[in-house]
Amino acid sequence: MKQKNKNPLKGTEKLFGAEGFEQYYGELYGERWPQLKDAFTKENQAVEYHVTGAEKSYFLDSASVLAALCLPLKDAENILDLCAAPGGKTLVLASRMPEDAKLSSNERSSERKHRLSVVVETCLPPEINERITVSCSDGATWCTRQTECFDRILLDAPCSSERHVMLDPKYLNTWSLSRIKTVSMEQWALLSSAYRMLTVDGILLYSTCALCPLENDEMIERLFKKFNKDGKAFELMSPEPDVNEINDYVDITLPEWEKTKYGYQIMPDKQSGAGPIYFSVIHKLKS
């Protein structure tokens, strides 16, 4: 996917509200922006995810299912969903994890952690539920207590979520670039913490539902500059989702992705409303 402006924040500091939002993303996506806006106004058809033996089903975006499916779990032992609420991706991970693996599902907000706990309890059978620990912790500081302790990590980071902003007048009318900058600082704290908690030979999947490159590819670029200056600390992996892993739980046609510089993006204007979702898969090679 190509953006018109490689430095979308440069020279746009005074943009604000609905007009600023329109100008900023119009510059970023050019001729594609009207199609994206139109896709945002249409209902996203969620898929039903029902794990055998669970009390309830869970409904989520097919792009979210795909992202969670792209974190390889073969031979995984200790898995972490760092920003897990409301719980959809946790369910996908839990239903796929090896029988002897354990999953830590974390959320920093106590209110959202409660919602996450309910989803885990009602949407997973007891034999899987008993291998999941739901916690309430700030993922950005977790690395100060533990390092290299999880061999698989999913970080679905808080983001600008432009789809929701555009559809809510309250958020649209108060939109500003300072919000993007604040969110990106939070994302970097979470991503660098997650990387430190990843074991050697472990795999980290970073994802957002943002459109802004600052929150997506540029976040992975920062990871390269901080931890991979010699090019030997980690490598990026190509996603290899296997829908057969989840065929028993969901009737789904996986959406297709578009390649970006460091990752992959699923865009609603091309995928019948699915997304947007960005993700990048990182394989740690050494400490």
PDB file of C-alpha atoms in Angstrom:
ATOM      1  CA  MET A   1       0.000   0.000   0.000  1.00  0.00           C
ATOM      2  CA  LYS A   2       1.361   3.426  -0.908  1.00  0.00           C
ATOM      3  CA  GLN A   3       0.772   6.628   0.981  1.00  0.00           C
ATOM      4  CA  LYS A   4       1.207  10.008  -0.675  1.00  0.00           C
ATOM      5  CA  ASN A   5       3.026  11.632   2.231  1.00  0.00           C
ATOM      6  CA  LYS A   6       5.934   9.789   3.834  1.00  0.00           C
ATOM      7  CA  ASN A   7       5.941  12.276   6.712  1.00  0.00           C
ATOM      8  CA  PRO A   8       2.217  12.833   7.371  1.00  0.00           C
ATOM      9  CA  LEU A   9       2.764  14.751  10.622  1.00  0.00           C
ATOM     10  CA  LYS A  10       5.135  17.291   9.091  1.00  0.00           C
ATOM     11  CA  GLY A  11       3.513  20.665   8.563  1.00  0.00           C
ATOM     12  CA  THR A  12       0.109  19.551   9.834  1.00  0.00           C
ATOM     13  CA  GLU A  13       0.422  20.328  13.553  1.00  0.00           C
ATOM     14  CA  LYS A  14      -2.516  22.753  13.558  1.00  0.00           C
ATOM     15  CA  LEU A  15      -5.041  20.362  12.034  1.00  0.00           C
ATOM     16  CA  PHE A  16      -8.008  19.832  14.325  1.00  0.00           C
ATOM     17  CA  GLY A  17     -11.526  18.409  14.365  1.00  0.00           C
ATOM     18  CA  ALA A  18     -13.487  16.936  11.477  1.00  0.00           C
ATOM     19  CA  GLU A  19     -11.894  19.262   8.909  1.00  0.00           C
ATOM     20  CA  GLY A  20      -8.385  18.451  10.106  1.00  0.00           C
ATOM     21  CA  PHE A  21      -9.157  14.726  10.173  1.00  0.00           C
ATOM     22  CA  GLU A  22     -10.403  14.883   6.584  1.00  0.00           C
ATOM     23  CA  GLN A  23      -7.373  16.843   5.383  1.00  0.00           C
ATOM     24  CA  TYR A  24      -4.847  14.644   7.162  1.00  0.00           C
ATOM     25  CA  TYR A  25      -6.172  11.274   5.956  1.00  0.00           C
ATOM     26  CA  GLY A  26      -7.042  12.684   2.549  1.00  0.00           C
ATOM     27  CA  GLU A  27      -3.382  13.643   2.141  1.00  0.00           C
ATOM     28  CA  LEU A  28      -2.282  10.279   3.471  1.00  0.00           C
ATOM     29  CA  TYR A  29      -4.458   8.057   1.262  1.00  0.00           C
ATOM     30  CA  GLY A  30      -5.135  10.302  -1.714  1.00  0.00           C
ATOM     31  CA  GLU A  31      -7.650   8.965  -4.226  1.00  0.00           C
ATOM     32  CA  ARG A  32      -8.317   5.949  -2.025  1.00  0.00           C
ATOM     33  CA  TRP A  33      -9.656   7.971   0.913  1.00  0.00           C
ATOM     34  CA  PRO A  34     -13.278   8.341  -0.345  1.00  0.00           C
ATOM     35  CA  GLN A  35     -13.519   4.550  -0.767  1.00  0.00           C
ATOM     36  CA  LEU A  36     -12.159   3.980   2.722  1.00  0.00           C
ATOM     37  CA  LYS A  37     -14.622   6.456   4.232  1.00  0.00           C
ATOM     38  CA  ASP A  38     -17.486   4.772   2.424  1.00  0.00           C
ATOM     39  CA  ALA A  39     -16.378   1.366   3.711  1.00  0.00           C
ATOM     40  CA  PHE A  40     -16.308   2.728   7.282  1.00  0.00           C
ATOM     41  CA  THR A  41     -19.966   3.735   7.091  1.00  0.00           C
ATOM     42  CA  LYS A  42     -21.057   0.213   6.190  1.00  0.00           C
ATOM     43  CA  GLU A  43     -21.711  -2.421   8.816  1.00  0.00           C
ATOM     44  CA  ASN A  44     -18.794  -4.742   9.403  1.00  0.00           C
ATOM     45  CA  GLN A  45     -20.097  -8.312   9.266  1.00  0.00           C
ATOM     46  CA  ALA A  46     -18.637  -9.981  12.351  1.00  0.00           C
ATOM     47  CA  VAL A  47     -18.073 -13.734  12.387  1.00  0.00           C
ATOM     48  CA  GLU A  48     -19.259 -16.051  15.153  1.00  0.00           C
ATOM     49  CA  TYR A  49     -16.447 -17.805  17.025  1.00  0.00           C
ATOM     50  CA  HIS A  50     -17.665 -20.734  19.130  1.00  0.00           C
ATOM     51  CA  VAL A  51     -15.156 -23.007  20.848  1.00  0.00           C
ATOM     52  CA  THR A  52     -16.507 -26.514  21.347  1.00  0.00           C
ATOM     53  CA  GLY A  53     -17.790 -26.968  24.898  1.00  0.00           C
ATOM     54  CA  ALA A  54     -18.034 -23.246  25.664  1.00  0.00           C
ATOM     55  CA  GLU A  55     -21.167 -21.665  27.112  1.00  0.00           C
ATOM     56  CA  LYS A  56     -21.326 -18.776  24.645  1.00  0.00           C
ATOM     57  CA  SER A  57     -20.103 -17.646  21.253  1.00  0.00           C
ATOM     58  CA  TYR A  58     -18.071 -14.499  20.572  1.00  0.00           C
ATOM     59  CA  PHE A  59     -18.459 -12.222  17.539  1.00  0.00           C
ATOM     60  CA  LEU A  60     -15.447 -10.444  16.056  1.00  0.00           C
ATOM     61  CA  ASP A  61     -14.038  -8.975  12.856  1.00  0.00           C
ATOM     62  CA  SER A  62     -12.627 -11.561  10.445  1.00  0.00           C
ATOM     63  CA  ALA A  63      -9.498  -9.382  10.147  1.00  0.00           C
ATOM     64  CA  SER A  64      -8.936  -9.762  13.895  1.00  0.00           C
ATOM     65  CA  VAL A  65      -9.269 -13.534  13.559  1.00  0.00           C
ATOM     66  CA  LEU A  66      -6.673 -13.505  10.790  1.00  0.00           C
ATOM     67  CA  ALA A  67      -4.217 -11.394  12.808  1.00  0.00           C
ATOM     68  CA  ALA A  68      -4.428 -13.733  15.807  1.00  0.00           C
ATOM     69  CA  LEU A  69      -4.085 -16.720  13.479  1.00  0.00           C
ATOM     70  CA  CYS A  70      -0.812 -15.298  12.132  1.00  0.00           C
ATOM     71  CA  LEU A  71       1.006 -15.747  15.460  1.00  0.00           C
ATOM     72  CA  PRO A  72       2.545 -19.250  15.131  1.00  0.00           C
ATOM     73  CA  LEU A  73       1.867 -21.359  18.239  1.00  0.00           C
ATOM     74  CA  LYS A  74       3.592 -24.652  17.386  1.00  0.00           C
ATOM     75  CA  ASP A  75       5.767 -25.734  20.367  1.00  0.00           C
ATOM     76  CA  ALA A  76       4.711 -22.647  22.353  1.00  0.00           C
ATOM     77  CA  GLU A  77       4.732 -23.036  26.143  1.00  0.00           C
ATOM     78  CA  ASN A  78       4.163 -19.585  27.643  1.00  0.00           C
ATOM     79  CA  ILE A  79       1.929 -17.266  25.637  1.00  0.00           C
ATOM     80  CA  LEU A  80       1.027 -13.662  26.472  1.00  0.00           C
ATOM     81  CA  ASP A  81      -1.816 -11.517  25.145  1.00  0.00           C
ATOM     82  CA  LEU A  82      -0.545  -8.217  26.531  1.00  0.00           C
ATOM     83  CA  CYS A  83      -3.514  -5.885  25.843  1.00  0.00           C
ATOM     84  CA  ALA A  84      -6.230  -8.501  25.680  1.00  0.00           C
ATOM     85  CA  ALA A  85      -9.611  -6.853  26.335  1.00  0.00           C
ATOM     86  CA  PRO A  86     -12.283  -7.308  25.213  1.00  0.00           C
ATOM     87  CA  GLY A  87     -11.004 -10.831  24.530  1.00  0.00           C
ATOM     88  CA  GLY A  88     -11.566 -11.880  20.920  1.00  0.00           C
ATOM     89  CA  LYS A  89      -7.926 -12.502  20.067  1.00  0.00           C
ATOM     90  CA  THR A  90      -7.410 -14.291  23.394  1.00  0.00           C
ATOM     91  CA  LEU A  91     -10.115 -16.756  22.343  1.00  0.00           C
ATOM     92  CA  VAL A  92      -8.410 -17.396  19.008  1.00  0.00           C
ATOM     93  CA  LEU A  93      -5.061 -17.963  20.725  1.00  0.00           C
ATOM     94  CA  ALA A  94      -6.556 -20.141  23.466  1.00  0.00           C
ATOM     95  CA  SER A  95      -8.405 -22.365  21.011  1.00  0.00           C
ATOM     96  CA  ARG A  96      -5.177 -22.955  19.036  1.00  0.00           C
ATOM     97  CA  MET A  97      -2.533 -23.309  21.753  1.00  0.00           C
ATOM     98  CA  PRO A  98      -0.816 -26.665  22.396  1.00  0.00           C
ATOM     99  CA  GLU A  99      -2.330 -28.834  25.110  1.00  0.00           C
ATOM    100  CA  ASP A 100       0.559 -28.222  27.528  1.00  0.00           C
ATOM    101  CA  ALA A 101       0.813 -24.461  26.879  1.00  0.00           C
ATOM    102  CA  LYS A 102      -0.347 -21.700  29.207  1.00  0.00           C
ATOM    103  CA  LEU A 103      -1.787 -18.324  28.244  1.00  0.00           C
ATOM    104  CA  SER A 104      -1.548 -15.094  30.233  1.00  0.00           C
ATOM    105  CA  SER A 105      -4.255 -12.668  29.190  1.00  0.00           C
ATOM    106  CA  ASN A 106      -3.610  -9.161  30.486  1.00  0.00           C
ATOM    107  CA  GLU A 107      -5.468  -5.847  30.564  1.00  0.00           C
ATOM    108  CA  ARG A 108      -4.398  -2.699  32.437  1.00  0.00           C
ATOM    109  CA  SER A 109      -7.930  -1.323  33.014  1.00  0.00           C
ATOM    110  CA  SER A 110      -9.726  -3.032  35.897  1.00  0.00           C
ATOM    111  CA  GLU A 111     -13.099  -2.452  34.232  1.00  0.00           C
ATOM    112  CA  ARG A 112     -11.950  -3.945  30.927  1.00  0.00           C
ATOM    113  CA  LYS A 113     -10.166  -6.746  32.772  1.00  0.00           C
ATOM    114  CA  HIS A 114     -13.499  -7.735  34.312  1.00  0.00           C
ATOM    115  CA  ARG A 115     -15.083  -7.878  30.861  1.00  0.00           C
ATOM    116  CA  LEU A 116     -12.140  -9.954  29.647  1.00  0.00           C
ATOM    117  CA  SER A 117     -12.562 -12.392  32.559  1.00  0.00           C
ATOM    118  CA  VAL A 118     -16.227 -12.900  31.684  1.00  0.00           C
ATOM    119  CA  VAL A 119     -15.369 -13.602  28.035  1.00  0.00           C
ATOM    120  CA  VAL A 120     -12.689 -16.129  29.011  1.00  0.00           C
ATOM    121  CA  GLU A 121     -15.015 -17.835  31.485  1.00  0.00           C
ATOM    122  CA  THR A 122     -18.060 -18.060  29.219  1.00  0.00           C
ATOM    123  CA  CYS A 123     -16.528 -18.438  25.747  1.00  0.00           C
ATOM    124  CA  LEU A 124     -14.000 -21.176  26.511  1.00  0.00           C
ATOM    125  CA  PRO A 125     -14.544 -24.683  27.913  1.00  0.00           C
ATOM    126  CA  PRO A 126     -13.182 -25.503  31.412  1.00  0.00           C
ATOM    127  CA  GLU A 127     -10.289 -27.622  30.132  1.00  0.00           C
ATOM    128  CA  ILE A 128      -8.899 -24.599  28.254  1.00  0.00           C
ATOM    129  CA  ASN A 129     -10.014 -21.978  30.766  1.00  0.00           C
ATOM    130  CA  GLU A 130      -7.955 -23.588  33.544  1.00  0.00           C
ATOM    131  CA  ARG A 131      -4.749 -22.916  31.577  1.00  0.00           C
ATOM    132  CA  ILE A 132      -5.440 -19.178  31.273  1.00  0.00           C
ATOM    133  CA  THR A 133      -4.433 -16.517  33.785  1.00  0.00           C
ATOM    134  CA  VAL A 134      -6.244 -13.179  33.494  1.00  0.00           C
ATOM    135  CA  SER A 135      -4.310 -10.290  34.999  1.00  0.00           C
ATOM    136  CA  CYS A 136      -4.587  -6.524  35.441  1.00  0.00           C
ATOM    137  CA  SER A 137      -1.204  -4.911  34.874  1.00  0.00           C
ATOM    138  CA  ASP A 138       0.431  -2.078  32.925  1.00  0.00           C
ATOM    139  CA  GLY A 139       2.110  -3.880  30.044  1.00  0.00           C
ATOM    140  CA  ALA A 140       4.468  -0.962  29.450  1.00  0.00           C
ATOM    141  CA  THR A 141       6.182  -1.552  32.821  1.00  0.00           C
ATOM    142  CA  TRP A 142       5.898  -5.350  33.003  1.00  0.00           C
ATOM    143  CA  CYS A 143       9.415  -5.702  31.577  1.00  0.00           C
ATOM    144  CA  THR A 144      10.828  -4.044  34.722  1.00  0.00           C
ATOM    145  CA  ARG A 145       9.725  -7.137  36.669  1.00  0.00           C
ATOM    146  CA  GLN A 146      10.297  -9.918  34.118  1.00  0.00           C
ATOM    147  CA  THR A 147      12.350 -10.304  30.951  1.00  0.00           C
ATOM    148  CA  GLU A 148      12.571 -13.067  28.349  1.00  0.00           C
ATOM    149  CA  CYS A 149       9.729 -15.006  29.979  1.00  0.00           C
ATOM    150  CA  PHE A 150       7.213 -15.583  27.135  1.00  0.00           C
ATOM    151  CA  ASP A 151       7.914 -17.478  23.922  1.00  0.00           C
ATOM    152  CA  ARG A 152       4.874 -16.056  22.116  1.00  0.00           C
ATOM    153  CA  ILE A 153       3.416 -12.573  22.579  1.00  0.00           C
ATOM    154  CA  LEU A 154       0.466 -10.886  20.917  1.00  0.00           C
ATOM    155  CA  LEU A 155       0.394  -7.119  21.345  1.00  0.00           C
ATOM    156  CA  ASP A 156      -2.820  -5.636  19.981  1.00  0.00           C
ATOM    157  CA  ALA A 157      -1.902  -2.102  20.985  1.00  0.00           C
ATOM    158  CA  PRO A 158      -4.325   0.722  21.823  1.00  0.00           C
ATOM    159  CA  CYS A 159      -4.496   2.954  18.753  1.00  0.00           C
ATOM    160  CA  SER A 160      -6.193   5.892  17.032  1.00  0.00           C
ATOM    161  CA  SER A 161      -8.953   3.611  15.688  1.00  0.00           C
ATOM    162  CA  GLU A 162      -9.945   5.992  12.909  1.00  0.00           C
ATOM    163  CA  ARG A 163     -12.969   3.914  11.961  1.00  0.00           C
ATOM    164  CA  HIS A 164     -14.544   4.579  15.359  1.00  0.00           C
ATOM    165  CA  VAL A 165     -13.449   8.226  15.391  1.00  0.00           C
ATOM    166  CA  MET A 166     -15.076   8.912  12.036  1.00  0.00           C
ATOM    167  CA  LEU A 167     -18.388   7.385  13.134  1.00  0.00           C
ATOM    168  CA  ASP A 168     -18.615   9.236  16.473  1.00  0.00           C
ATOM    169  CA  PRO A 169     -19.156  13.032  16.208  1.00  0.00           C
ATOM    170  CA  LYS A 170     -17.846  13.559  19.748  1.00  0.00           C
ATOM    171  CA  TYR A 171     -14.448  12.077  18.924  1.00  0.00           C
ATOM    172  CA  LEU A 172     -14.345  13.385  15.370  1.00  0.00           C
ATOM    173  CA  ASN A 173     -14.941  17.000  16.413  1.00  0.00           C
ATOM    174  CA  THR A 174     -12.156  16.829  19.016  1.00  0.00           C
ATOM    175  CA  TRP A 175      -9.658  14.915  16.844  1.00  0.00           C
ATOM    176  CA  SER A 176      -6.108  16.289  16.755  1.00  0.00           C
ATOM    177  CA  LEU A 177      -2.622  15.192  15.794  1.00  0.00           C
ATOM    178  CA  SER A 178      -1.541  15.438  19.406  1.00  0.00           C
ATOM    179  CA  ARG A 179      -3.730  12.408  20.084  1.00  0.00           C
ATOM    180  CA  ILE A 180      -1.818  10.392  17.485  1.00  0.00           C
ATOM    181  CA  LYS A 181       1.485  11.453  19.048  1.00  0.00           C
ATOM    182  CA  THR A 182       0.282  10.493  22.535  1.00  0.00           C
ATOM    183  CA  VAL A 183      -1.002   7.119  21.376  1.00  0.00           C
ATOM    184  CA  SER A 184       2.236   6.379  19.510  1.00  0.00           C
ATOM    185  CA  MET A 185       4.252   7.045  22.669  1.00  0.00           C
ATOM    186  CA  GLU A 186       2.077   4.551  24.536  1.00  0.00           C
ATOM    187  CA  GLN A 187       2.449   2.021  21.736  1.00  0.00           C
ATOM    188  CA  TRP A 188       6.218   2.309  21.778  1.00  0.00           C
ATOM    189  CA  ALA A 189       6.342   1.757  25.548  1.00  0.00           C
ATOM    190  CA  LEU A 190       4.241  -1.392  25.118  1.00  0.00           C
ATOM    191  CA  LEU A 191       6.162  -2.697  22.110  1.00  0.00           C
ATOM    192  CA  SER A 192       9.603  -2.211  23.663  1.00  0.00           C
ATOM    193  CA  SER A 193       8.350  -3.866  26.873  1.00  0.00           C
ATOM    194  CA  ALA A 194       6.913  -6.805  24.921  1.00  0.00           C
ATOM    195  CA  TYR A 195      10.173  -7.250  23.023  1.00  0.00           C
ATOM    196  CA  ARG A 196      12.134  -7.385  26.280  1.00  0.00           C
ATOM    197  CA  MET A 197       9.739 -10.026  27.640  1.00  0.00           C
ATOM    198  CA  LEU A 198      10.143 -12.204  24.543  1.00  0.00           C
ATOM    199  CA  THR A 199      12.457 -15.211  24.856  1.00  0.00           C
ATOM    200  CA  VAL A 200      15.223 -15.877  22.360  1.00  0.00           C
ATOM    201  CA  ASP A 201      13.652 -17.754  19.421  1.00  0.00           C
ATOM    202  CA  GLY A 202      10.275 -16.372  20.513  1.00  0.00           C
ATOM    203  CA  ILE A 203       7.747 -14.691  18.227  1.00  0.00           C
ATOM    204  CA  LEU A 204       5.906 -11.400  18.752  1.00  0.00           C
ATOM    205  CA  LEU A 205       2.923 -10.218  16.735  1.00  0.00           C
ATOM    206  CA  TYR A 206       2.280  -6.473  16.892  1.00  0.00           C
ATOM    207  CA  SER A 207      -1.093  -5.237  15.632  1.00  0.00           C
ATOM    208  CA  THR A 208      -3.348  -2.183  15.589  1.00  0.00           C
ATOM    209  CA  CYS A 209      -6.595  -1.144  13.935  1.00  0.00           C
ATOM    210  CA  ALA A 210      -5.041   2.205  12.940  1.00  0.00           C
ATOM    211  CA  LEU A 211      -4.536   3.712   9.489  1.00  0.00           C
ATOM    212  CA  CYS A 212      -1.676   6.037  10.444  1.00  0.00           C
ATOM    213  CA  PRO A 213       1.819   4.740   9.507  1.00  0.00           C
ATOM    214  CA  LEU A 214       3.243   6.334  12.678  1.00  0.00           C
ATOM    215  CA  GLU A 215       1.363   3.681  14.664  1.00  0.00           C
ATOM    216  CA  ASN A 216       2.159   0.824  12.291  1.00  0.00           C
ATOM    217  CA  ASP A 217       5.244   0.532  10.075  1.00  0.00           C
ATOM    218  CA  GLU A 218       7.038   3.393  11.803  1.00  0.00           C
ATOM    219  CA  MET A 219       6.645   1.590  15.138  1.00  0.00           C
ATOM    220  CA  ILE A 220       8.453  -1.453  13.710  1.00  0.00           C
ATOM    221  CA  GLU A 221      11.085   0.859  12.228  1.00  0.00           C
ATOM    222  CA  ARG A 222      11.728   2.209  15.731  1.00  0.00           C
ATOM    223  CA  LEU A 223      12.149  -1.368  16.937  1.00  0.00           C
ATOM    224  CA  PHE A 224      14.823  -1.933  14.294  1.00  0.00           C
ATOM    225  CA  LYS A 225      16.684   1.237  15.301  1.00  0.00           C
ATOM    226  CA  LYS A 226      16.533   0.424  19.016  1.00  0.00           C
ATOM    227  CA  PHE A 227      17.173  -3.323  19.114  1.00  0.00           C
ATOM    228  CA  ASN A 228      18.376  -4.492  15.699  1.00  0.00           C
ATOM    229  CA  LYS A 229      21.120  -2.136  14.553  1.00  0.00           C
ATOM    230  CA  ASP A 230      23.327  -5.061  13.479  1.00  0.00           C
ATOM    231  CA  GLY A 231      20.446  -6.851  11.766  1.00  0.00           C
ATOM    232  CA  LYS A 232      21.001  -9.978  13.845  1.00  0.00           C
ATOM    233  CA  ALA A 233      18.736  -9.466  16.877  1.00  0.00           C
ATOM    234  CA  PHE A 234      15.440 -10.226  15.143  1.00  0.00           C
ATOM    235  CA  GLU A 235      13.888 -10.879  11.772  1.00  0.00           C
ATOM    236  CA  LEU A 236      10.440 -10.286  10.308  1.00  0.00           C
ATOM    237  CA  MET A 237       8.409 -13.357   9.414  1.00  0.00           C
ATOM    238  CA  SER A 238       5.945 -13.872   6.585  1.00  0.00           C
ATOM    239  CA  PRO A 239       2.508 -14.816   7.924  1.00  0.00           C
ATOM    240  CA  GLU A 240       1.338 -18.372   7.270  1.00  0.00           C
ATOM    241  CA  PRO A 241      -2.194 -18.625   8.703  1.00  0.00           C
ATOM    242  CA  ASP A 242      -3.773 -22.082   8.591  1.00  0.00           C
ATOM    243  CA  VAL A 243      -7.551 -21.826   8.672  1.00  0.00           C
ATOM    244  CA  ASN A 244      -7.720 -25.560   9.415  1.00  0.00           C
ATOM    245  CA  GLU A 245      -6.620 -24.745  12.978  1.00  0.00           C
ATOM    246  CA  ILE A 246      -9.933 -22.993  13.629  1.00  0.00           C
ATOM    247  CA  ASN A 247     -12.357 -24.665  11.207  1.00  0.00           C
ATOM    248  CA  ASP A 248     -14.158 -26.359  14.103  1.00  0.00           C
ATOM    249  CA  TYR A 249     -14.917 -23.018  15.743  1.00  0.00           C
ATOM    250  CA  VAL A 250     -15.768 -20.535  13.001  1.00  0.00           C
ATOM    251  CA  ASP A 251     -17.159 -20.442   9.481  1.00  0.00           C
ATOM    252  CA  ILE A 252     -14.824 -17.937   7.865  1.00  0.00           C
ATOM    253  CA  THR A 253     -13.247 -16.867   4.624  1.00  0.00           C
ATOM    254  CA  LEU A 254     -10.012 -15.179   5.628  1.00  0.00           C
ATOM    255  CA  PRO A 255      -9.574 -11.665   4.218  1.00  0.00           C
ATOM    256  CA  GLU A 256      -6.547 -10.849   2.081  1.00  0.00           C
ATOM    257  CA  TRP A 257      -3.787  -8.514   3.196  1.00  0.00           C
ATOM    258  CA  GLU A 258      -1.738  -5.809   1.526  1.00  0.00           C
ATOM    259  CA  LYS A 259       2.024  -5.766   2.074  1.00  0.00           C
ATOM    260  CA  THR A 260       3.557  -2.706   3.731  1.00  0.00           C
ATOM    261  CA  LYS A 261       7.245  -2.001   4.349  1.00  0.00           C
ATOM    262  CA  TYR A 262       7.412  -3.933   7.622  1.00  0.00           C
ATOM    263  CA  GLY A 263       4.082  -5.710   7.886  1.00  0.00           C
ATOM    264  CA  TYR A 264       0.648  -6.345   6.462  1.00  0.00           C
ATOM    265  CA  GLN A 265      -2.643  -4.464   6.394  1.00  0.00           C
ATOM    266  CA  ILE A 266      -6.235  -5.561   5.860  1.00  0.00           C
ATOM    267  CA  MET A 267      -8.323  -2.696   4.509  1.00  0.00           C
ATOM    268  CA  PRO A 268     -12.137  -2.514   4.569  1.00  0.00           C
ATOM    269  CA  ASP A 269     -12.548  -0.938   1.128  1.00  0.00           C
ATOM    270  CA  LYS A 270     -10.958  -4.012  -0.468  1.00  0.00           C
ATOM    271  CA  GLN A 271     -12.124  -6.737   1.935  1.00  0.00           C
ATOM    272  CA  SER A 272     -15.902  -6.314   2.236  1.00  0.00           C
ATOM    273  CA  GLY A 273     -15.641  -4.171   5.360  1.00  0.00           C
ATOM    274  CA  ALA A 274     -13.078  -6.276   7.268  1.00  0.00           C
ATOM    275  CA  GLY A 275     -10.490  -4.253   9.158  1.00  0.00           C
ATOM    276  CA  PRO A 276      -8.619  -2.063   9.188  1.00  0.00           C
ATOM    277  CA  ILE A 277      -5.981  -4.222  10.843  1.00  0.00           C
ATOM    278  CA  TYR A 278      -2.209  -3.838  10.645  1.00  0.00           C
ATOM    279  CA  PHE A 279       0.165  -6.520  11.899  1.00  0.00           C
ATOM    280  CA  SER A 280       3.853  -7.424  11.821  1.00  0.00           C
ATOM    281  CA  VAL A 281       5.414 -10.725  12.948  1.00  0.00           C
ATOM    282  CA  ILE A 282       8.795 -10.511  14.715  1.00  0.00           C
ATOM    283  CA  HIS A 283      11.107 -13.465  15.420  1.00  0.00           C
ATOM    284  CA  LYS A 284      13.707 -12.776  18.134  1.00  0.00           C
ATOM    285  CA  LEU A 285      17.109 -14.299  17.348  1.00  0.00           C
ATOM    286  CA  LYS A 286      19.224 -13.191  20.302  1.00  0.00           C
ATOM    287  CA  SER A 287      19.102 -11.144  23.499  1.00  0.00           C
TER     288      SER A 287
END
